[in-house]
Short mmCIF file of C-alpha atoms and ligand atoms in Angstrom, two decimals:
data_model
loop_
_atom_site.label_atom_id
_atom_site.label_comp_id
_atom_site.label_asym_id
_atom_site.label_seq_id
_atom_site.Cartn_x
_atom_site.Cartn_y
_atom_site.Cartn_z
CA MET A 1 62.17 98.34 137.12
CA SER A 2 64.61 100.38 134.54
CA GLN A 3 65.33 103.64 135.43
CA ILE A 4 63.00 105.35 132.97
CA GLU A 5 59.86 103.61 134.85
CA LYS A 6 61.39 105.05 138.17
CA LYS A 7 62.11 108.63 136.50
CA ILE A 8 58.58 108.34 135.33
CA ASN A 9 56.74 107.01 138.81
CA GLU A 10 58.43 109.85 140.53
CA LEU A 11 57.27 112.34 138.40
CA ARG A 12 54.31 110.85 138.60
CA LYS A 13 53.25 111.35 142.25
CA GLN A 14 55.28 114.58 142.58
CA LEU A 15 52.66 116.06 140.16
CA GLN A 16 49.61 114.31 141.49
CA HIS A 17 50.41 115.80 145.26
CA TYR A 18 51.06 119.48 143.46
CA ASN A 19 47.49 118.84 142.15
CA HIS A 20 46.09 117.80 145.11
CA GLN A 21 47.70 120.44 146.80
CA TYR A 22 46.49 123.36 144.30
CA TYR A 23 43.33 121.69 142.82
CA VAL A 24 41.74 120.45 146.35
CA LEU A 25 42.84 121.93 148.89
CA ASP A 26 43.14 125.38 147.02
CA ASN A 27 47.13 125.40 148.25
CA PRO A 28 49.33 125.64 145.64
CA SER A 29 52.77 124.37 147.08
CA VAL A 30 55.48 125.36 143.76
CA PRO A 31 55.29 128.06 141.60
CA ASP A 32 53.89 126.89 138.39
CA ALA A 33 56.42 127.07 136.83
CA GLU A 34 57.98 124.85 138.33
CA TYR A 35 55.36 122.63 137.88
CA ASP A 36 55.10 123.36 134.42
CA ARG A 37 58.86 122.12 134.01
CA LEU A 38 58.20 118.40 135.61
CA MET A 39 54.91 118.24 133.35
CA ASN A 40 56.78 118.83 130.08
CA GLU A 41 59.54 116.48 131.66
CA LEU A 42 57.07 113.52 132.18
CA ILE A 43 55.28 114.17 128.81
CA LYS A 44 58.69 113.98 126.56
CA LEU A 45 59.45 110.43 128.61
CA GLU A 46 56.13 108.98 127.84
CA GLU A 47 56.51 110.55 124.54
CA ALA A 48 59.26 108.18 124.02
CA HIS A 49 57.77 105.31 125.78
CA PRO A 50 54.31 105.40 125.27
CA GLU A 51 54.00 101.71 125.95
CA LEU A 52 54.69 103.09 129.48
CA ILE A 53 51.18 105.42 129.28
CA THR A 54 48.81 104.65 131.96
CA PRO A 55 45.34 106.09 132.26
CA ASP A 56 45.86 107.59 135.80
CA SER A 57 49.20 110.13 134.04
CA PRO A 58 48.40 113.73 135.15
CA THR A 59 49.10 114.26 131.21
CA GLN A 60 46.24 112.20 131.20
CA ARG A 61 43.40 114.20 131.26
CA VAL A 62 42.52 116.10 128.15
CA GLY A 63 43.22 113.37 125.70
CA ALA A 64 40.71 111.84 124.41
CA LYS A 65 39.34 112.77 121.20
CA PRO A 66 35.06 114.01 120.71
CA LEU A 67 32.83 111.26 121.14
CA ASP A 68 29.83 110.60 118.92
CA VAL A 69 27.35 109.92 121.73
CA PHE A 70 27.28 109.75 125.42
CA GLU A 71 26.65 106.10 126.37
CA LYS A 72 24.13 105.30 128.63
CA VAL A 73 25.22 103.61 132.31
CA GLU A 74 23.19 101.64 134.92
CA HIS A 75 23.46 103.51 138.57
CA THR A 76 23.74 100.23 141.14
CA THR A 77 22.15 102.03 144.02
CA PRO A 78 19.79 104.67 142.20
CA MET A 79 21.23 108.34 142.33
CA LEU A 80 17.76 109.50 144.06
CA SER A 81 16.75 113.45 144.69
CA LEU A 82 15.99 115.29 147.88
CA ALA A 83 12.95 115.73 148.71
CA ASN A 84 12.28 119.49 149.33
CA ALA A 85 12.23 122.09 152.95
CA PHE A 86 10.91 125.18 152.43
CA ASP A 87 10.56 126.73 155.85
CA VAL A 88 11.62 125.38 159.88
CA GLN A 89 8.36 123.93 160.52
CA ASP A 90 9.49 121.72 157.54
CA LEU A 91 12.69 120.37 159.40
CA ARG A 92 10.89 120.02 162.59
CA ASP A 93 8.71 117.63 160.97
CA PHE A 94 11.06 115.86 158.90
CA ASP A 95 12.89 115.67 162.11
CA ARG A 96 9.88 114.40 164.61
CA ARG A 97 8.87 111.70 161.16
CA ILE A 98 12.31 110.51 161.55
CA ARG A 99 12.12 110.55 165.58
CA GLU A 100 8.95 108.61 165.42
CA SER A 101 10.00 105.87 163.02
CA LEU A 102 13.64 104.68 164.64
CA SER A 103 11.69 105.13 168.49
CA VAL A 104 14.66 107.44 169.42
CA ASP A 105 14.43 110.89 171.19
CA GLN A 106 17.31 112.49 169.70
CA VAL A 107 19.17 111.55 165.93
CA GLU A 108 22.18 113.12 165.17
CA TYR A 109 22.55 115.47 161.62
CA VAL A 110 24.99 116.35 158.93
CA ALA A 111 24.41 119.57 157.73
CA GLU A 112 26.13 120.80 154.09
CA LEU A 113 26.19 123.69 152.26
CA LYS A 114 23.84 122.45 148.75
CA ILE A 115 25.85 123.35 145.45
CA ASP A 116 24.27 124.02 142.69
CA GLY A 117 25.70 122.22 139.58
CA LEU A 118 25.47 118.57 138.40
CA ALA A 119 25.03 115.44 140.35
CA VAL A 120 28.14 113.09 139.34
CA SER A 121 28.79 109.49 140.27
CA LEU A 122 32.47 108.31 139.79
CA ARG A 123 33.57 104.88 140.15
CA TYR A 124 36.84 103.98 140.92
CA GLN A 125 38.85 100.33 140.54
CA ASP A 126 42.20 99.64 141.82
CA GLY A 127 42.25 102.90 142.55
CA VAL A 128 42.11 104.28 139.72
CA PHE A 129 39.31 106.35 138.17
CA VAL A 130 37.22 104.61 135.50
CA GLN A 131 34.20 105.73 135.23
CA GLY A 132 31.63 109.02 135.48
CA ALA A 133 28.39 109.46 134.76
CA THR A 134 25.35 111.85 135.11
CA ARG A 135 22.36 111.33 137.36
CA GLY A 136 20.25 110.79 134.11
CA ASP A 137 16.92 109.63 135.48
CA GLY A 138 17.89 108.30 138.53
CA SER A 139 18.49 104.81 137.43
CA VAL A 140 20.48 105.17 134.39
CA GLY A 141 22.93 108.34 133.49
CA GLU A 142 25.39 109.06 130.65
CA ASP A 143 28.94 107.89 130.53
CA ILE A 144 30.90 111.29 130.87
CA THR A 145 34.08 109.81 132.33
CA GLN A 146 36.50 111.76 129.39
CA ASN A 147 34.93 115.41 130.68
CA LEU A 148 35.12 113.94 134.21
CA ARG A 149 38.69 113.72 133.77
CA THR A 150 39.54 117.24 132.75
CA VAL A 151 37.71 118.29 136.13
CA ARG A 152 41.31 119.19 137.74
CA SER A 153 40.33 118.85 140.88
CA ILE A 154 38.86 114.96 140.25
CA PRO A 155 41.69 112.25 141.28
CA LEU A 156 42.71 110.02 138.21
CA ALA A 157 44.01 107.48 141.32
CA ILE A 158 43.27 107.25 144.75
CA ASN A 159 44.91 105.21 147.84
CA GLU A 160 41.79 102.72 147.81
CA THR A 161 42.10 99.72 145.96
CA ASN A 162 39.12 98.00 146.69
CA PRO A 163 36.29 99.11 144.38
CA ILE A 164 34.41 102.53 145.65
CA GLU A 165 31.87 104.52 144.37
CA VAL A 166 31.56 108.32 145.60
CA ARG A 167 29.03 110.95 144.28
CA GLY A 168 29.35 114.78 144.45
CA GLU A 169 28.31 118.12 142.53
CA VAL A 170 30.21 119.25 139.65
CA PHE A 171 30.04 123.19 139.67
CA MET A 172 31.49 126.29 137.85
CA PRO A 173 33.15 128.76 140.04
CA LYS A 174 30.99 132.18 139.90
CA GLN A 175 34.13 134.46 138.08
CA SER A 176 34.44 131.57 135.56
CA PHE A 177 30.80 131.33 135.30
CA LEU A 178 31.47 135.48 134.67
CA LYS A 179 34.83 135.29 132.25
CA LEU A 180 32.97 132.81 129.92
CA ASN A 181 29.96 134.71 129.31
CA GLU A 182 31.90 137.48 128.60
CA LYS A 183 33.98 135.91 126.37
CA ARG A 184 30.60 134.41 124.48
CA GLN A 185 29.31 138.09 124.60
CA GLU A 186 32.94 139.13 122.14
CA GLN A 187 32.14 136.64 120.14
CA GLU A 188 28.72 136.92 119.97
CA LEU A 189 27.23 133.29 121.31
CA ASP A 190 24.39 133.07 123.44
CA LEU A 191 25.07 133.55 126.91
CA PHE A 192 24.70 131.14 129.70
CA ALA A 193 21.95 131.80 132.27
CA ASN A 194 23.69 131.17 135.62
CA PRO A 195 26.78 128.90 136.91
CA ARG A 196 24.35 125.75 136.98
CA ASN A 197 23.77 125.74 133.44
CA ALA A 198 27.17 126.44 132.20
CA ALA A 199 28.18 123.66 134.12
CA ALA A 200 25.59 121.55 132.70
CA GLY A 201 26.37 122.39 128.97
CA SER A 202 30.32 122.25 129.33
CA LEU A 203 29.40 118.35 130.92
CA ARG A 204 27.43 117.67 127.91
CA GLN A 205 30.01 118.93 125.47
CA LEU A 206 31.22 115.64 123.25
CA ASP A 207 34.80 116.95 123.03
CA PRO A 208 36.42 116.96 126.21
CA LYS A 209 38.67 119.59 124.85
CA ILE A 210 36.05 121.87 125.46
CA ALA A 211 34.76 120.55 128.94
CA ALA A 212 38.94 120.80 129.88
CA GLU A 213 38.52 124.78 129.15
CA ARG A 214 35.64 125.49 131.41
CA ASN A 215 37.42 125.33 134.59
CA LEU A 216 34.92 122.87 135.91
CA ASP A 217 35.58 122.15 139.95
CA VAL A 218 33.74 119.45 142.50
CA PHE A 219 32.37 118.73 145.61
CA ILE A 220 32.40 115.22 146.59
CA TYR A 221 29.78 115.03 149.12
CA ALA A 222 28.75 110.82 149.41
CA VAL A 223 30.12 107.20 148.82
CA GLY A 224 28.07 104.85 147.04
CA GLU A 225 28.56 101.48 146.54
CA TRP A 226 31.87 100.27 148.72
CA GLN A 227 31.50 97.09 149.33
CA ALA A 228 34.68 97.47 151.84
CA GLY A 229 32.63 100.27 153.45
CA THR A 230 33.32 100.28 157.61
CA SER A 231 32.09 103.02 158.67
CA ALA A 232 29.36 103.70 160.87
CA THR A 233 28.34 107.60 159.88
CA HIS A 234 28.51 110.02 157.12
CA SER A 235 30.49 112.42 158.65
CA GLU A 236 33.25 109.50 158.91
CA HIS A 237 32.14 109.06 155.34
CA LEU A 238 33.13 112.61 154.54
CA GLN A 239 36.81 112.87 156.69
CA TYR A 240 37.48 109.45 154.85
CA LEU A 241 37.18 110.77 151.24
CA SER A 242 39.31 113.83 151.63
CA GLU A 243 41.69 111.67 152.95
CA LEU A 244 41.55 109.30 150.22
CA GLY A 245 42.20 112.85 148.20
CA PHE A 246 38.96 113.97 146.96
CA LYS A 247 37.76 117.86 147.35
CA THR A 248 34.32 117.64 149.57
CA ASN A 249 32.90 121.06 150.73
CA PRO A 250 34.92 122.08 154.16
CA GLU A 251 31.57 123.64 155.44
CA TRP A 252 29.71 120.60 156.70
CA LYS A 253 28.71 120.37 160.72
CA LYS A 254 27.88 117.06 162.37
CA CYS A 255 24.60 118.65 164.77
CA ASP A 256 23.45 117.08 167.59
CA ASN A 257 20.28 117.83 167.11
CA ILE A 258 17.61 119.37 164.88
CA ASP A 259 17.83 122.90 166.39
CA GLU A 260 21.28 122.68 165.58
CA VAL A 261 20.40 122.04 162.12
CA ILE A 262 18.19 125.10 162.07
CA GLN A 263 20.79 127.55 163.54
CA TYR A 264 23.42 125.96 160.89
CA VAL A 265 20.30 126.62 157.75
CA GLU A 266 19.73 130.37 159.08
CA SER A 267 22.81 131.27 159.83
CA TRP A 268 23.71 130.58 155.78
CA ILE A 269 20.93 132.26 154.48
CA ASP A 270 22.34 135.65 154.48
CA ARG A 271 26.55 134.11 153.74
CA ARG A 272 25.60 132.49 150.65
CA ASN A 273 27.48 135.68 148.64
CA GLU A 274 30.50 135.29 150.28
CA LEU A 275 31.25 131.84 148.80
CA ALA A 276 33.26 131.33 145.22
CA TYR A 277 29.82 129.25 143.78
CA ASP A 278 26.26 129.21 143.77
CA ILE A 279 24.29 127.03 146.65
CA ASP A 280 20.96 126.54 146.17
CA GLY A 281 20.26 125.22 150.04
CA ILE A 282 21.15 123.18 152.90
CA VAL A 283 21.29 119.65 152.59
CA ILE A 284 20.50 117.70 155.92
CA LYS A 285 21.79 113.84 156.55
CA VAL A 286 20.96 111.42 159.22
CA ASP A 287 24.61 110.61 160.41
CA ARG A 288 24.67 107.31 161.34
CA LEU A 289 24.36 104.98 158.36
CA GLU A 290 22.48 101.97 160.10
CA TYR A 291 19.68 104.74 160.86
CA GLN A 292 19.85 105.62 157.19
CA ASP A 293 19.64 101.68 156.29
CA ILE A 294 15.77 101.71 158.67
CA LEU A 295 14.77 105.18 157.39
CA LYS A 296 15.42 103.52 153.66
CA THR A 297 13.98 105.58 150.99
CA THR A 298 10.80 106.39 148.69
CA ALA A 299 10.42 106.00 144.95
CA LYS A 300 11.92 109.31 145.23
CA SER A 301 14.44 110.32 147.67
CA PRO A 302 16.32 108.92 150.73
CA ARG A 303 13.54 109.04 154.21
CA TRP A 304 16.88 110.20 156.21
CA ALA A 305 17.68 113.40 153.93
CA ILE A 306 16.04 116.53 153.38
CA ALA A 307 16.93 119.93 150.70
CA TYR A 308 16.68 123.37 152.95
CA LYS A 309 15.36 125.34 149.97
CA PHE A 310 16.75 129.43 149.79
CA PRO A 311 14.53 131.81 148.50
CA ALA A 312 15.49 131.79 144.53
CA GLU A 313 17.84 135.26 145.00
CA GLU A 314 16.82 138.18 142.80
CA VAL A 315 18.65 137.43 139.89
CA VAL A 316 21.12 140.82 139.98
CA THR A 317 23.19 139.17 137.10
CA LYS A 318 26.42 141.15 136.43
CA LEU A 319 25.23 143.41 133.05
CA ILE A 320 28.22 143.56 131.12
CA ASP A 321 28.53 146.61 129.96
CA VAL A 322 28.26 146.50 126.17
CA ASP A 323 29.86 149.84 124.23
CA PHE A 324 27.74 150.89 121.55
CA SER A 325 29.05 154.44 121.13
CA VAL A 326 32.36 152.22 118.85
N1 3B8 B 1 24.07 119.15 145.83
C1 3B8 B 1 25.01 118.74 147.10
O1 3B8 B 1 25.24 120.04 147.62
C2 3B8 B 1 24.08 117.74 147.47
C3 3B8 B 1 23.15 116.92 146.78
C4 3B8 B 1 22.84 116.06 147.46
C5 3B8 B 1 21.54 114.76 146.97
O2 3B8 B 1 21.25 114.85 145.46
C6 3B8 B 1 21.68 113.65 147.53
C7 3B8 B 1 20.65 112.82 147.01
C8 3B8 B 1 20.30 111.56 147.76
F1 3B8 B 1 19.03 110.69 147.21
C9 3B8 B 1 20.67 111.35 148.66
C10 3B8 B 1 22.06 112.16 149.62
C11 3B8 B 1 22.11 113.23 148.76
O3 3B8 B 1 23.31 114.18 149.44
C12 3B8 B 1 23.11 115.47 148.86
N2 3B8 B 1 24.83 116.19 149.39
C13 3B8 B 1 24.96 117.16 148.75
N3 3B8 B 1 25.53 117.94 149.51
#
């Protein structure tokens, strides 16, 4: 390996590490000036040696040119939607049905915040991000790889060389949403109704440069296709996803029974406005993967998971004070 290649690989490793600290762990470890200096050094070296550029280089986040259309992508494992629960009794019924089907007295669950964004599937081959898609109708989604590459918290490379597909929710933080609408107000463009629509609208842009400016973020919440997988529980999957370098939501909780799930749900009903992002409920999943396999799915939804929906918040949009006096 030439000195140049050594230098390029060293810079890539450093920048990928700093990216992970900043965007995935929200814990910047270098001043921006130092990060920019290293990035500029890598850009210059790659410009001088374009044959050494690889798709997982930190310089390749925004590169692509606008698309004419989004290609279709078939999901090898369908991306189903969740059945809803609206009160505690629904949760107890959900738990009873599962314990009866499994003929067990107690079932462990994982409870997770239900991020109010857009479901996506990300595929990695030989440790490199190769394709990202929307849920679509559950069987066929749209290829939005170029736009997902601009989401800084989506790693372009992971240390799992076996093919793996993961699923998560792309969202726009509340602050970014307010700033975007203020800018659109100034430009006399129509405003987005909520962060979810803003995130969806950003991922539907054919020009990745626009998506790149929208400050999108992601929480990865499940492993999809992973032949090499050996985990016994969903909670092990969540820990593994985090070790691989994915951004997972830190608020998930393993619950020994439905009573603990109900406590968790009730603890979050009044705490959502503390969060930097919108949630519209809590997702509850049977933790043991062998139980998930036994319970399977209906045509539309898994029998081993349910979404407890919070009552819709009275929509208090921050009215942007427009100064008509001028
Ligand atoms: N918005 C979310 O934060 C979120 C969404 C889903 C799903 O839509 C979902 C759909 C399935 F068929 C199975 C598991 C799931 O798990 C999920 N977990 C989450 N945390």
